[in-house]
Amino acid sequence: MRIAYFAEIFPSTTETWVHHEIMELTRLGCDVRVFASWNQPEIRTAEEAELASLTRYQDGISALQIPKGMLALLKPHFLIRMIKAFWADPPTPRQGVQWIRDIIRLARFVGEIRQFRPEVTICHFAGTRSNVGLMLQWLDHTPCIIKSHALDVFSGAALFSTKVNEAERFYTISQYNVDFIGAHYPKADASRIQVHTCGVPLDLLPFKPRSTPDETRPPLLLGVGRLIPMKGFDALLAASRKLLDQGIDHRVVLIGEGPEEESLRAQAEELGLSQNVELRGYGTPAEVRASLESAAIFVMPSVWDDKKGTQDGIPVALMESMACGTLTVASRLSGIPELIEDGQSGFLAEPGDSDALTRAIQTALSKTEAEKQEILSQARAVIEERHDAKKLTQELLNDAETLV
């Protein structure tokens, strides 16, 4: 089966689940082509090099193709369909500008897309890449599959309700998202939405819970993710100070890059945590997996970001932690409680509450080894049952084949 993906920065350091999905589709015999609206980023791993080989970047296609592509878009049925959509589901001015930009992107790529002759397109996130996917469905009747995640749901995207109603398939990652869409997008037919979770590659995440703690070193609390406000890492540093004040020695390691790095460093110094907290910057997937194996607890203290009007969906990093056998502490936020049952497969704390986060970490650390092993076994079972990337990709392919 020929499948086209639309992407922005690709490969991305933050969308590893998309990488795994594409690699599994190729393993299953699909011919996959990615059309990226950004130029090729720095390639850091062999997997990224392989993904880049499947990708057509905008700088690889001459801008001279745009006028020719615009002529290809001047089809009455396409223009009428677009006008109707804008009338029924008016975008904000900013979204309208994005849509115009994405018309130009489609015009640049349409010749190569038609050469590839995709039988279906897959668009992760209901934003700009789905703009291109839905337009191609209107233009060439190529079935478009959209999978929404977090920012696109909570902050909104151009013609979001139209995408729910008209994409051949509209998935989202949690029941929480379905309910949110039903409550906040009155024009969207939420009954069309199917829950299709994200997954992790279990063959790369063997279950290796530590049978005995390393008494020679303080326990490691690990956080992984973009250093942005909605990840809530400031609450983790505040909790770290409280744990030390209670005599609980430990280390904190944060893996990731982002605009909050300097702010977090300043907070650590202000709280007297400079010797206990390490900000490592970007880590490859292999480096993250190695860090998970040495961590006592993986902490994901996500919060609602008032400024951006968004929050996490269900972070894949939580799935990776649960899969490999690391105790997991996260926020009771968004779809996360659909992944973690408090006290059974991990631990939950109220978002933004450093006292609650401190208590959750204390509870996790205080469990006996037998209790920890039971929690870790239940966590692994959840991932195997509901978040196995191979199973989820096969389900996606099976559904896509019904559209052809």
Coordinates of N, CA, C and O in Angstrom, one line a residue, residues 299-401:
V299 N 9.4 10.9 36.4 CA 8.4 11.9 36.9 C 8.0 12.7 35.7 O 8.8 13.3 35.0
M300 N 6.7 12.8 35.4 CA 6.2 13.7 34.4 C 5.1 14.6 35.0 O 3.9 14.2 35.0
P301 N 5.5 15.8 35.5 CA 4.5 16.6 36.3 C 3.8 17.6 35.4 O 3.8 18.8 35.7
S302 N 3.1 17.2 34.4 CA 2.5 18.0 33.4 C 1.4 19.0 34.0 O 0.8 18.6 35.0
V303 N 1.3 20.1 33.4 CA 0.3 21.1 33.9 C -0.4 21.7 32.7 O 0.0 21.6 31.6
W304 N -1.5 22.4 33.0 CA -2.2 23.2 32.0 C -1.4 24.5 31.8 O -1.0 25.2 32.7
D305 N -1.1 24.8 30.5 CA -0.4 26.0 30.2 C -1.4 27.1 29.8 O -2.0 27.1 28.8
D306 N -1.6 28.1 30.8 CA -2.6 29.1 30.6 C -2.2 30.0 29.4 O -3.1 30.4 28.7
K307 N -0.9 30.3 29.2 CA -0.5 31.2 28.2 C -0.8 30.6 26.8 O -1.3 31.3 25.9
K308 N -0.5 29.3 26.6 CA -0.7 28.7 25.3 C -2.1 28.1 25.2 O -2.5 27.7 24.1
G309 N -2.8 27.9 26.3 CA -4.1 27.3 26.3 C -4.0 25.8 25.9 O -4.9 25.4 25.1
T310 N -3.1 25.1 26.5 CA -3.0 23.7 26.1 C -2.4 22.9 27.2 O -2.0 23.4 28.3
Q311 N -2.3 21.6 27.0 CA -1.8 20.7 28.0 C -1.3 19.4 27.3 O -1.5 19.3 26.1
D312 N -0.6 18.6 28.0 CA -0.2 17.3 27.4 C -1.4 16.4 27.1 O -2.5 16.6 27.7
G313 N -1.2 15.5 26.2 CA -2.3 14.5 25.9 C -2.0 13.3 26.8 O -2.3 13.3 28.0
I314 N -1.3 12.3 26.3 CA -0.8 11.2 27.1 C 0.7 11.1 26.6 O 0.9 10.5 25.6
P315 N 1.6 11.6 27.3 CA 3.0 11.6 26.9 C 3.5 10.2 26.6 O 3.4 9.3 27.5
V316 N 4.1 10.0 25.5 CA 4.7 8.7 25.1 C 5.8 8.3 26.1 O 6.1 7.2 26.3
A317 N 6.5 9.3 26.6 CA 7.6 9.1 27.6 C 7.1 8.3 28.8 O 7.8 7.4 29.4
L318 N 5.8 8.5 29.2 CA 5.2 7.7 30.3 C 5.1 6.2 29.9 O 5.4 5.3 30.7
M319 N 4.7 6.0 28.6 CA 4.6 4.6 28.1 C 5.9 3.9 28.1 O 6.0 2.7 28.5
E320 N 7.0 4.7 27.7 CA 8.3 4.1 27.7 C 8.8 3.7 29.1 O 9.3 2.6 29.3
S321 N 8.5 4.6 30.0 CA 8.9 4.3 31.4 C 8.2 3.0 31.9 O 8.8 2.1 32.5
M322 N 6.9 3.0 31.7 CA 6.1 1.8 32.2 C 6.5 0.5 31.5 O 6.5 -0.5 32.1
A323 N 6.9 0.7 30.2 CA 7.2 -0.5 29.4 C 8.5 -1.1 30.0 O 8.6 -2.4 30.1
C324 N 9.5 -0.3 30.3 CA 10.8 -0.8 30.6 C 11.0 -1.2 32.1 O 12.0 -1.8 32.5
G325 N 10.0 -0.8 32.9 CA 10.1 -1.3 34.3 C 10.6 -0.2 35.3 O 11.4 -0.5 36.2
T326 N 10.2 1.0 35.1 CA 10.6 2.1 36.0 C 9.3 2.7 36.6 O 8.3 3.0 35.9
L327 N 9.3 2.8 37.9 CA 8.2 3.4 38.6 C 7.9 4.8 38.0 O 8.8 5.6 37.8
T328 N 6.6 5.1 37.9 CA 6.2 6.3 37.2 C 5.3 7.1 38.0 O 4.3 6.6 38.6
V329 N 5.6 8.4 38.1 CA 4.8 9.4 38.8 C 4.4 10.5 37.8 O 5.2 11.0 37.1
A330 N 3.1 10.8 37.7 CA 2.6 11.8 36.7 C 1.5 12.6 37.2 O 1.0 12.3 38.4
S331 N 1.0 13.6 36.5 CA -0.1 14.4 36.9 C -1.4 13.8 36.5 O -1.6 13.1 35.5
R332 N -2.4 14.1 37.4 CA -3.8 13.6 37.1 C -4.4 14.7 36.2 O -5.1 15.6 36.6
L333 N -4.1 14.5 34.9 CA -4.4 15.6 33.9 C -4.7 15.0 32.6 O -4.1 13.9 32.2
S334 N -5.7 15.6 31.9 CA -6.0 15.2 30.5 C -6.2 13.6 30.5 O -7.0 13.1 31.3
G335 N -5.6 13.0 29.5 CA -5.9 11.5 29.3 C -4.9 10.6 30.1 O -5.0 9.4 30.1
I336 N -4.1 11.2 31.0 CA -3.1 10.4 31.7 C -3.7 9.4 32.6 O -3.2 8.3 32.7
P337 N -4.8 9.7 33.3 CA -5.5 8.7 34.2 C -6.0 7.5 33.4 O -6.3 6.5 34.0
E338 N -6.1 7.6 32.0 CA -6.5 6.5 31.2 C -5.4 5.5 31.0 O -5.5 4.4 30.7
L339 N -4.1 6.0 31.3 CA -2.9 5.2 31.2 C -2.5 4.7 32.5 O -2.2 3.5 32.6
I340 N -2.5 5.5 33.5 CA -2.0 5.1 34.9 C -3.2 5.1 35.9 O -3.9 6.1 36.1
E341 N -3.3 4.0 36.5 CA -4.2 3.8 37.6 C -3.4 4.1 38.9 O -2.5 3.3 39.2
D342 N -3.8 5.1 39.6 CA -3.1 5.5 40.8 C -2.9 4.4 41.8 O -3.9 3.8 42.3
G343 N -1.7 4.1 42.2 CA -1.4 3.1 43.2 C -1.3 1.7 42.6 O -0.9 0.8 43.3
Q344 N -1.8 1.5 41.4 CA -1.8 0.2 40.8 C -0.8 0.0 39.7 O 0.0 -1.0 39.7
S345 N -0.7 0.9 38.7 CA 0.3 0.9 37.7 C 1.2 2.1 37.7 O 2.1 2.2 36.8
G346 N 1.1 2.9 38.7 CA 1.9 4.1 38.8 C 1.3 5.0 39.9 O 0.5 4.5 40.7
F347 N 1.7 6.2 39.9 CA 1.2 7.2 40.9 C 0.9 8.5 40.3 O 1.6 9.0 39.4
L348 N -0.2 9.1 40.8 CA -0.7 10.4 40.2 C -0.7 11.4 41.3 O -1.0 11.2 42.5
A349 N -0.5 12.7 40.9 CA -0.5 13.8 41.7 C -1.3 14.9 41.0 O -1.4 15.0 39.8
E350 N -1.9 15.9 41.8 CA -2.6 17.0 41.2 C -1.6 17.9 40.5 O -0.5 18.2 41.0
P351 N -2.0 18.3 39.3 CA -1.0 19.1 38.5 C -0.7 20.4 39.1 O -1.6 21.1 39.7
G352 N 0.6 20.8 39.1 CA 1.0 22.1 39.6 C 1.1 22.2 41.1 O 1.5 23.2 41.7
D353 N 0.9 21.1 41.8 CA 0.9 21.0 43.3 C 2.2 20.3 43.7 O 2.2 19.1 43.7
S354 N 3.2 21.1 44.1 CA 4.5 20.5 44.4 C 4.4 19.6 45.7 O 5.1 18.7 45.9
D355 N 3.5 20.0 46.6 CA 3.3 19.2 47.8 C 2.7 17.8 47.5 O 3.2 16.8 48.0
A356 N 1.7 17.8 46.6 CA 1.1 16.5 46.2 C 2.1 15.7 45.4 O 2.2 14.5 45.5
L357 N 3.0 16.4 44.6 CA 4.0 15.7 43.8 C 5.0 15.1 44.8 O 5.5 13.9 44.6
T358 N 5.4 15.8 45.8 CA 6.3 15.3 46.8 C 5.8 14.1 47.5 O 6.5 13.1 47.7
R359 N 4.5 14.1 47.9 CA 3.9 12.9 48.5 C 3.9 11.7 47.6 O 4.1 10.6 48.0
A360 N 3.5 12.0 46.3 CA 3.5 10.8 45.4 C 4.9 10.2 45.2 O 5.0 9.0 45.2
I361 N 5.9 11.0 45.1 CA 7.3 10.5 45.0 C 7.7 9.7 46.3 O 8.2 8.7 46.3
Q362 N 7.3 10.3 47.5 CA 7.6 9.6 48.7 C 6.9 8.3 48.8 O 7.5 7.3 49.2
T363 N 5.6 8.2 48.4 CA 4.9 7.0 48.4 C 5.6 6.0 47.5 O 5.7 4.8 47.9
A364 N 6.0 6.4 46.3 CA 6.6 5.4 45.4 C 7.9 4.9 46.0 O 8.2 3.7 45.9
L365 N 8.7 5.8 46.6 CA 10.0 5.4 47.1 C 9.8 4.5 48.3 O 10.7 3.6 48.6
S366 N 8.7 4.6 49.1 CA 8.5 3.9 50.3 C 8.0 2.5 50.1 O 7.9 1.7 51.1
K367 N 7.6 2.1 48.9 CA 7.0 0.8 48.6 C 8.1 -0.3 48.8 O 9.3 0.0 48.6
T368 N 7.7 -1.4 49.3 CA 8.6 -2.5 49.4 C 9.0 -3.0 48.0 O 8.3 -2.7 47.1
E369 N 10.0 -3.8 48.0 CA 10.5 -4.3 46.6 C 9.4 -5.2 46.0 O 9.1 -5.1 44.8
A370 N 8.7 -5.9 46.8 CA 7.6 -6.8 46.3 C 6.5 -5.9 45.8 O 5.9 -6.2 44.7
E371 N 6.1 -4.9 46.5 CA 5.1 -4.0 46.0 C 5.5 -3.3 44.8 O 4.7 -3.1 43.8
K372 N 6.7 -2.8 44.7 CA 7.2 -2.2 43.5 C 7.1 -3.1 42.3 O 6.7 -2.8 41.2
Q373 N 7.5 -4.4 42.5 CA 7.5 -5.3 41.4 C 6.1 -5.6 40.9 O 5.8 -5.7 39.7
E374 N 5.1 -5.6 41.8 CA 3.7 -5.8 41.4 C 3.2 -4.6 40.6 O 2.5 -4.8 39.5
I375 N 3.5 -3.4 41.0 CA 3.1 -2.2 40.3 C 3.8 -2.2 38.9 O 3.1 -1.9 37.9
L376 N 5.0 -2.5 38.8 CA 5.7 -2.5 37.5 C 5.2 -3.6 36.6 O 5.1 -3.3 35.4
S377 N 4.8 -4.7 37.1 CA 4.3 -5.8 36.3 C 2.9 -5.3 35.7 O 2.6 -5.6 34.5
Q378 N 2.1 -4.7 36.5 CA 0.8 -4.2 36.0 C 1.0 -3.1 35.0 O 0.3 -3.0 34.0
A379 N 2.0 -2.2 35.2 CA 2.3 -1.2 34.2 C 2.7 -1.8 32.9 O 2.2 -1.3 31.8
R380 N 3.6 -2.7 32.9 CA 4.0 -3.4 31.6 C 2.8 -4.0 31.0 O 2.7 -4.0 29.7
A381 N 1.9 -4.7 31.7 CA 0.7 -5.3 31.1 C -0.2 -4.3 30.4 O -0.7 -4.6 29.3
V382 N -0.3 -3.1 31.0 CA -1.1 -2.0 30.3 C -0.5 -1.7 29.0 O -1.2 -1.5 28.0
I383 N 0.8 -1.5 29.0 CA 1.5 -1.1 27.7 C 1.4 -2.2 26.7 O 1.1 -2.0 25.5
E384 N 1.6 -3.5 27.1 CA 1.5 -4.6 26.1 C 0.1 -4.7 25.6 O -0.1 -5.0 24.4
E385 N -0.9 -4.5 26.4 CA -2.3 -4.6 26.0 C -2.8 -3.5 25.1 O -3.5 -3.7 24.1
R386 N -2.4 -2.2 25.4 CA -3.0 -1.1 24.8 C -2.1 -0.1 24.1 O -2.5 0.8 23.3
H387 N -0.8 -0.3 24.2 CA 0.1 0.7 23.6 C 1.3 0.0 22.9 O 2.4 0.6 22.9
D388 N 1.1 -1.1 22.4 CA 2.1 -1.8 21.6 C 2.1 -1.2 20.2 O 1.1 -1.3 19.5
A389 N 3.2 -0.6 19.8 CA 3.3 0.1 18.5 C 3.0 -0.8 17.3 O 2.3 -0.4 16.4
K390 N 3.4 -2.0 17.4 CA 3.2 -3.0 16.3 C 1.7 -3.3 16.1 O 1.2 -3.2 15.0
K391 N 1.1 -3.5 17.3 CA -0.4 -3.8 17.2 C -1.2 -2.6 16.7 O -2.0 -2.7 15.8
L392 N -0.8 -1.4 17.2 CA -1.5 -0.2 16.8 C -1.3 0.1 15.3 O -2.2 0.5 14.6
T393 N -0.1 -0.1 14.9 CA 0.2 0.2 13.4 C -0.6 -0.8 12.5 O -1.1 -0.4 11.5
Q394 N -0.6 -2.1 13.0 CA -1.4 -3.1 12.2 C -2.9 -2.7 12.1 O -3.5 -2.8 11.1
E395 N -3.4 -2.2 13.3 CA -4.8 -1.8 13.3 C -5.0 -0.6 12.3 O -6.0 -0.5 11.6
L396 N -4.1 0.3 12.3 CA -4.1 1.5 11.5 C -4.1 1.1 10.0 O -4.9 1.5 9.2
L397 N -3.2 0.2 9.7 CA -3.1 -0.3 8.3 C -4.4 -1.1 7.9 O -4.9 -0.9 6.8
N398 N -4.9 -1.9 8.8 CA -6.1 -2.6 8.4 C -7.2 -1.7 8.1 O -8.0 -1.9 7.2
D399 N -7.4 -0.6 8.9 CA -8.4 0.4 8.7 C -8.2 1.1 7.4 O -9.1 1.4 6.6
A400 N -6.9 1.5 7.1 CA -6.6 2.3 5.9 C -6.9 1.4 4.7 O -7.4 2.0 3.7
E401 N -6.7 0.2 4.7 CA -7.0 -0.7 3.6 C -8.4 -0.8 3.2 O -8.8 -1.0 2.1

